[in-house]
mmCIF file of C-alpha atoms in Angstrom:
data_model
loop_
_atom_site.group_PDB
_atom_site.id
_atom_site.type_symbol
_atom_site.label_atom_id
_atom_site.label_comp_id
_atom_site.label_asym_id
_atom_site.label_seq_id
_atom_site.Cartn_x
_atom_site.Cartn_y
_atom_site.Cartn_z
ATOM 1 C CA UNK A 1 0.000 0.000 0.000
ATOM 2 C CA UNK A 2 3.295 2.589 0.091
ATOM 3 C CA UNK A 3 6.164 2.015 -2.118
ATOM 4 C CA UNK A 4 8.003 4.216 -0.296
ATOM 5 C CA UNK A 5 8.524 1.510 2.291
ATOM 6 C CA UNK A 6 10.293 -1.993 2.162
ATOM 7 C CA UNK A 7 8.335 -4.528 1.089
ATOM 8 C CA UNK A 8 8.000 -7.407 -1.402
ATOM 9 C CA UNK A 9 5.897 -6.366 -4.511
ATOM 10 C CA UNK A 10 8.156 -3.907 -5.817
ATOM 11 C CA UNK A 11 10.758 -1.284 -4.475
ATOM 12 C CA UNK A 12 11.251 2.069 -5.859
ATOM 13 C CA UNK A 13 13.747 4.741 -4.006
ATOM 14 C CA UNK A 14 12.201 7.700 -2.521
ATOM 15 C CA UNK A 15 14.062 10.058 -4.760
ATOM 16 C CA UNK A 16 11.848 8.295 -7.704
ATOM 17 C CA UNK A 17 8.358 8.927 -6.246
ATOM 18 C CA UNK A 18 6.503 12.042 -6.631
ATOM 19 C CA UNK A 19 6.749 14.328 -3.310
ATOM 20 C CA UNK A 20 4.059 13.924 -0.519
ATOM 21 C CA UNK A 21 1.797 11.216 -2.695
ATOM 22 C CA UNK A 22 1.233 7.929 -1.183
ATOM 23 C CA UNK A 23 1.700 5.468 -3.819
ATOM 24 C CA UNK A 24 0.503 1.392 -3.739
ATOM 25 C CA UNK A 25 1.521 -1.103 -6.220
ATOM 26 C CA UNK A 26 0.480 -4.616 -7.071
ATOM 27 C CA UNK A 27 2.275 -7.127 -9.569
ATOM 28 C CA UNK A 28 0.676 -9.944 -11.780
ATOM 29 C CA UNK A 29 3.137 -12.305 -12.771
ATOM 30 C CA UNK A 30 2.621 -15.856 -14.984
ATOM 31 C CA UNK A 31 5.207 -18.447 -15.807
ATOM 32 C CA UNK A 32 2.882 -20.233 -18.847
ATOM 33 C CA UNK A 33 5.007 -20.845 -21.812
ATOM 34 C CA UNK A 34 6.853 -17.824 -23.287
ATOM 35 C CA UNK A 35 7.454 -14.495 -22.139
ATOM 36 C CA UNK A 36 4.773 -13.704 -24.655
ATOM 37 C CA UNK A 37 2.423 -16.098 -23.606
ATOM 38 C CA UNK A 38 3.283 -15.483 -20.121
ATOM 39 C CA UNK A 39 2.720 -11.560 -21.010
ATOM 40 C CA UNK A 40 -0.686 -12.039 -23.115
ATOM 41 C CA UNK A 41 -2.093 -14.163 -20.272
ATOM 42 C CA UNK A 42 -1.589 -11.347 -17.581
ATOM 43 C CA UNK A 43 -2.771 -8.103 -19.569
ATOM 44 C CA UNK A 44 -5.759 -9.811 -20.737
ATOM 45 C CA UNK A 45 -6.683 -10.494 -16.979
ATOM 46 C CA UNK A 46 -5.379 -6.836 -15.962
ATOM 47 C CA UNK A 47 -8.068 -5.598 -18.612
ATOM 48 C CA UNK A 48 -10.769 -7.632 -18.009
ATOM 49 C CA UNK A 49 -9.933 -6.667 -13.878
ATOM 50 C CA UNK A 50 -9.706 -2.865 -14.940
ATOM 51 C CA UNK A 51 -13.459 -2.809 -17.128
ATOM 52 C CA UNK A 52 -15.385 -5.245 -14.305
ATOM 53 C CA UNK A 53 -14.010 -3.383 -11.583
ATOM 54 C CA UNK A 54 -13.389 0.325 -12.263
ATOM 55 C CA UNK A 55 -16.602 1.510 -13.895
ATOM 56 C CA UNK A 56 -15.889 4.632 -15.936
ATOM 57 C CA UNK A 57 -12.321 3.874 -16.679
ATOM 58 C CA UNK A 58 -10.605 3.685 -19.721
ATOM 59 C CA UNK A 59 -7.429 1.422 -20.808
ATOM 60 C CA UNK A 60 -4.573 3.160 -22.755
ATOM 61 C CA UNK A 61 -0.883 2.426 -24.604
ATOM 62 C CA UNK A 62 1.216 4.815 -23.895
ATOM 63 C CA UNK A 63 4.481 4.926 -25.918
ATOM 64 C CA UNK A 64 7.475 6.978 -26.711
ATOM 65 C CA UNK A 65 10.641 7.659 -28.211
ATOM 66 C CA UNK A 66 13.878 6.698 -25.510
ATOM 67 C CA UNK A 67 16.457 8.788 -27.588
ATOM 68 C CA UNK A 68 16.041 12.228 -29.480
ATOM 69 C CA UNK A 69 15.963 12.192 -32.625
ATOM 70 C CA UNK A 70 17.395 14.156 -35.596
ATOM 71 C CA UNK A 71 15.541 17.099 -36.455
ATOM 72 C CA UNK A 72 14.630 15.953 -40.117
ATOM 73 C CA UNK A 73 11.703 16.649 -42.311
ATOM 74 C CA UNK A 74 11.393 12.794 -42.283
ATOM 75 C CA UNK A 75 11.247 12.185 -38.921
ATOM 76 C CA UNK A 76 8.330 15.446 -38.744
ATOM 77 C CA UNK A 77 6.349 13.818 -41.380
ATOM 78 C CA UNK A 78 6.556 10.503 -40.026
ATOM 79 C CA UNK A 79 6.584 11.015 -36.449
ATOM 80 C CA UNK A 80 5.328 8.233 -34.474
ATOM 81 C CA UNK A 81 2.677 6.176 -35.570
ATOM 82 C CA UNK A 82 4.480 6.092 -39.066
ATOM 83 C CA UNK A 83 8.099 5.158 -37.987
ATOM 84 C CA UNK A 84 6.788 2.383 -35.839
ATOM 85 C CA UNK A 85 4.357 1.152 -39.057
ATOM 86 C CA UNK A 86 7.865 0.962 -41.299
ATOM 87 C CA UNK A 87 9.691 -1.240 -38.766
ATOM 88 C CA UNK A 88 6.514 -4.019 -38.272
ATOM 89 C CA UNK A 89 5.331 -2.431 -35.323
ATOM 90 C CA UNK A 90 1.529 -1.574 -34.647
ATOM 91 C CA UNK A 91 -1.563 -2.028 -32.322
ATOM 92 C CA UNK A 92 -4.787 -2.760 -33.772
ATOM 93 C CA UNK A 93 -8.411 -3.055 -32.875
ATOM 94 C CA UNK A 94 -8.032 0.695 -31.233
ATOM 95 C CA UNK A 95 -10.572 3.539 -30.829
ATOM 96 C CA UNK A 96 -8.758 6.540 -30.532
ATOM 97 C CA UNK A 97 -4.880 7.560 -30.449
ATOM 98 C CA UNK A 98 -2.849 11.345 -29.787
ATOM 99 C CA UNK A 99 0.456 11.953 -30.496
ATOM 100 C CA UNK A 100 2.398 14.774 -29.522
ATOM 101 C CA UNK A 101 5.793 16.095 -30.478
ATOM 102 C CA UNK A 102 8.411 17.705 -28.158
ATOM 103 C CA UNK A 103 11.618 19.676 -29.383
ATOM 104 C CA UNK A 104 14.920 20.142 -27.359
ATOM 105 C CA UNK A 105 18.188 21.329 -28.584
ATOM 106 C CA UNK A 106 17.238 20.697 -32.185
ATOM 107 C CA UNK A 107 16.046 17.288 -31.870
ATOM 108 C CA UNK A 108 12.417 16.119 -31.023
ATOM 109 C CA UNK A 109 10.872 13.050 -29.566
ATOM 110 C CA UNK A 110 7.796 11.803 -29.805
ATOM 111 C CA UNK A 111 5.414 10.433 -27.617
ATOM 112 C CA UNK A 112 1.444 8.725 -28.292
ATOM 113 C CA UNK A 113 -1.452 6.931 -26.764
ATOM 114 C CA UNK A 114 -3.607 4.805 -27.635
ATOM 115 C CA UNK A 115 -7.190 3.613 -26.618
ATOM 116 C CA UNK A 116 -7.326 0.438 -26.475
ATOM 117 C CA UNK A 117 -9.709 -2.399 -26.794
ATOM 118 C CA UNK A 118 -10.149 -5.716 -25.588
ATOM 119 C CA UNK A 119 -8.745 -7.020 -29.098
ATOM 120 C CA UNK A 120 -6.081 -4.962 -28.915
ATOM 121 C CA UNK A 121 -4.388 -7.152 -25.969
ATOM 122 C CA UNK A 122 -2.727 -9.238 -28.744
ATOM 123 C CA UNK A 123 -0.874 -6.545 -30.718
ATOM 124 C CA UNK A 124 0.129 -4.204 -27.605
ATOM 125 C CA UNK A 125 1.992 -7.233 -25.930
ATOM 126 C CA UNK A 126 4.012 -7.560 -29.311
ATOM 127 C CA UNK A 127 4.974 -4.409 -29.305
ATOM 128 C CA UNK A 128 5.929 -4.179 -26.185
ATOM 129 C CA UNK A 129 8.497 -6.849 -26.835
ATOM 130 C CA UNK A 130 9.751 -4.199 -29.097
ATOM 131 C CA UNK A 131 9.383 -1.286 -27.488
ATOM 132 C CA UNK A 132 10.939 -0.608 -23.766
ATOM 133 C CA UNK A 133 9.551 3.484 -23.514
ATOM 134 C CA UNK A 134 6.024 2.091 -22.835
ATOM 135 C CA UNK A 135 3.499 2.200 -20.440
ATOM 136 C CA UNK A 136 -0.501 0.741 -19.889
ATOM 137 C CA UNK A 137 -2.403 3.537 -17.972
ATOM 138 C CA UNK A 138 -5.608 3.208 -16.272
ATOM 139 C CA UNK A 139 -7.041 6.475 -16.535
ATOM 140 C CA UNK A 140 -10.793 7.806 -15.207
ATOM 141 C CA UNK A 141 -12.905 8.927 -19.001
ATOM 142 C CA UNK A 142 -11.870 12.569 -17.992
ATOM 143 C CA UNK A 143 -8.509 12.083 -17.873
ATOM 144 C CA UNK A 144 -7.112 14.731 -19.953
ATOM 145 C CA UNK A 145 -3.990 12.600 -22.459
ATOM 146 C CA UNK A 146 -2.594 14.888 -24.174
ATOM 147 C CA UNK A 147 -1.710 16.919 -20.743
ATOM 148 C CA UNK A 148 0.674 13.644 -20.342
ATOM 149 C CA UNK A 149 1.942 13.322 -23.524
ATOM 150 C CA UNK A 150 3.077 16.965 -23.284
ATOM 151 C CA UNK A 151 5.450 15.734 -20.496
ATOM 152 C CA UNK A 152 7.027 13.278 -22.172
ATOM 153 C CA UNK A 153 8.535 10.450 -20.110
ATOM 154 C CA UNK A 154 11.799 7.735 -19.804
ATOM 155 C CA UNK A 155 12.137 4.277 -18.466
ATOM 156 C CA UNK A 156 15.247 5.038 -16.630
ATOM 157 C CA UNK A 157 14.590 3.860 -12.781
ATOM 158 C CA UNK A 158 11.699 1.773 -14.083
ATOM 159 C CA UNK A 159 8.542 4.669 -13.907
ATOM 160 C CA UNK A 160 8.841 7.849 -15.082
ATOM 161 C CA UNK A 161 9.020 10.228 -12.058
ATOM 162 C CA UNK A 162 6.699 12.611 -14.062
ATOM 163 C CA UNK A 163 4.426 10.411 -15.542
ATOM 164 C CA UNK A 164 3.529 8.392 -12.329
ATOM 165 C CA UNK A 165 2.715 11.825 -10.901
ATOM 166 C CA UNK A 166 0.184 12.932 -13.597
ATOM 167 C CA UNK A 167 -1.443 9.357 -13.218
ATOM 168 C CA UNK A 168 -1.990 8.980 -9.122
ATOM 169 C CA UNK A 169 -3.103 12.843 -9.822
ATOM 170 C CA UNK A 170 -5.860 11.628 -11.999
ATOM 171 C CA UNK A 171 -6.375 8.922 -9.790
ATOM 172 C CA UNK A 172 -5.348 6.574 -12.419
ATOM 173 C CA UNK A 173 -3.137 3.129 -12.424
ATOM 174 C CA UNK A 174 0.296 2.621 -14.727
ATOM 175 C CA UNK A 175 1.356 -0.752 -15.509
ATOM 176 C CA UNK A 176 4.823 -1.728 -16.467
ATOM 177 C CA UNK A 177 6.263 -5.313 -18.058
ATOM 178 C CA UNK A 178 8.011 -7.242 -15.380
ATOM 179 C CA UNK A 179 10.687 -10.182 -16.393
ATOM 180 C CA UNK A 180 13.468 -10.577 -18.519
ATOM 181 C CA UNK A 181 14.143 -12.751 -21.372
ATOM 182 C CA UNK A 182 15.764 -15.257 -18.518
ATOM 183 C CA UNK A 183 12.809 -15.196 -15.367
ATOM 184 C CA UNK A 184 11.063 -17.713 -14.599
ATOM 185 C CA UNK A 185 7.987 -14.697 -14.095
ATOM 186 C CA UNK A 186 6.815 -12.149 -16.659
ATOM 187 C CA UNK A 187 4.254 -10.129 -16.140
ATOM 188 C CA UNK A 188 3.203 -6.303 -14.675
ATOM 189 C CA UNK A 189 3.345 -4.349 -11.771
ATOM 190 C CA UNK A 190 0.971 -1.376 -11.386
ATOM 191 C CA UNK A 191 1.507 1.313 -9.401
ATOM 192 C CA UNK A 192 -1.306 3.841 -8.372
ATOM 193 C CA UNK A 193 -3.878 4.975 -6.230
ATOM 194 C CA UNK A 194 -3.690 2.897 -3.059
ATOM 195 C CA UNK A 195 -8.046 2.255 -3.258
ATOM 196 C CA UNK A 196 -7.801 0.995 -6.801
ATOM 197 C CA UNK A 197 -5.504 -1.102 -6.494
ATOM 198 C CA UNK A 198 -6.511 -2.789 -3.311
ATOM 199 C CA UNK A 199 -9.951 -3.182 -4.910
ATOM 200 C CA UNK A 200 -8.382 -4.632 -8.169
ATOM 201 C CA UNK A 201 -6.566 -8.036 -6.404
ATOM 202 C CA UNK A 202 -9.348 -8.488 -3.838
#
């Protein structure tokens, strides 16, 4: 229920955490088959927990660019959406999507989100085999996405210092893939609002 404590779900260093928010976290782990499988398995059930459970919420892919890229009239015109597309990489079955573009030092990243559906489950997991800047948010129908795109975000200490402020803000969840190509688990961990959590595993 505070991950600012010891304890044995998952340990993040004060220094990472947002200042004076309490912040809970749960994991969901598998070890059927594959990474993949194992992965699959768990976000379907994190979903399915997330609709049943949280009425009114609403299930998103957030994803991102880890290094800066050149400033290019390539990379403007493709962005995101398209530069994932031309390497093999892209969700389906979604309802809605923003991207949003931010510019340092003459170079940009990019960052997007998407809404996803129950159907999408299958291509998000593949991607995130692919793609380590990414996120699964929980977010009330209010929530406004584009406010978090604007801040952009890193994996760098696991969750995005930032990010994971915006979300517990709007009283949201953000899951993150667990397990490396050699555990014996893979899986999520959320980390959130200590209610909707606690109401998600009971």
């Amino acid at each position: 229920m505070d991950v600012s404590k010891e304890n044995e779900t998952y340990n993040i260093g004060k220094n990472n955490l947002p200042e004076n928010i309490k912040v809970a976290a749960a994991s969901w782990l598998s070890t059927l088959g594959s990474r993949y499988d194992a992965r699959l398995l768990v976000l379907r059930l994190i979903f399915s927990l997330v609709m049943t459970k949280i009425p009114g919420f609403t299930f998103w892919y957030f994803i991102g660019d880890s290094a800066w890229q050149d400033n290019t009239r390539i990379v403007r015109h493709k962005k995101l959406w398209k530069r994932l597309k031309s390497r093999g990489i892209e969700v389906t079955h979604f309802s809605d999507s923003y991207e949003e573009m931010l510019e340092r030092d003459n170079k940009l990243k990019f960052f997007g989100a998407i809404l996803l559906s129950e159907l999408s489950i299958e291509s998000v997991v593949k991607t995130l085999n692919e793609e380590s800047c990414s996120y699964i948010v929980a977010l009330p129908e209010s929530a406004n996405i584009k406010e978090a795109l604007c801040l952009g975000w890193d994996i760098h200490g696991g969750f995005d210092k930032d990010l994971l402020r915006y979300v517990i803000n709007n009283k949201g969840i953000i899951f993150k893939v667990v397990g490396e190509f050699d555990d014996p688990e893979n899986g999520f961990v959320g980390l959130g609002v200590p209610e909707l959590l606690k109401n998600l595993v009971q």
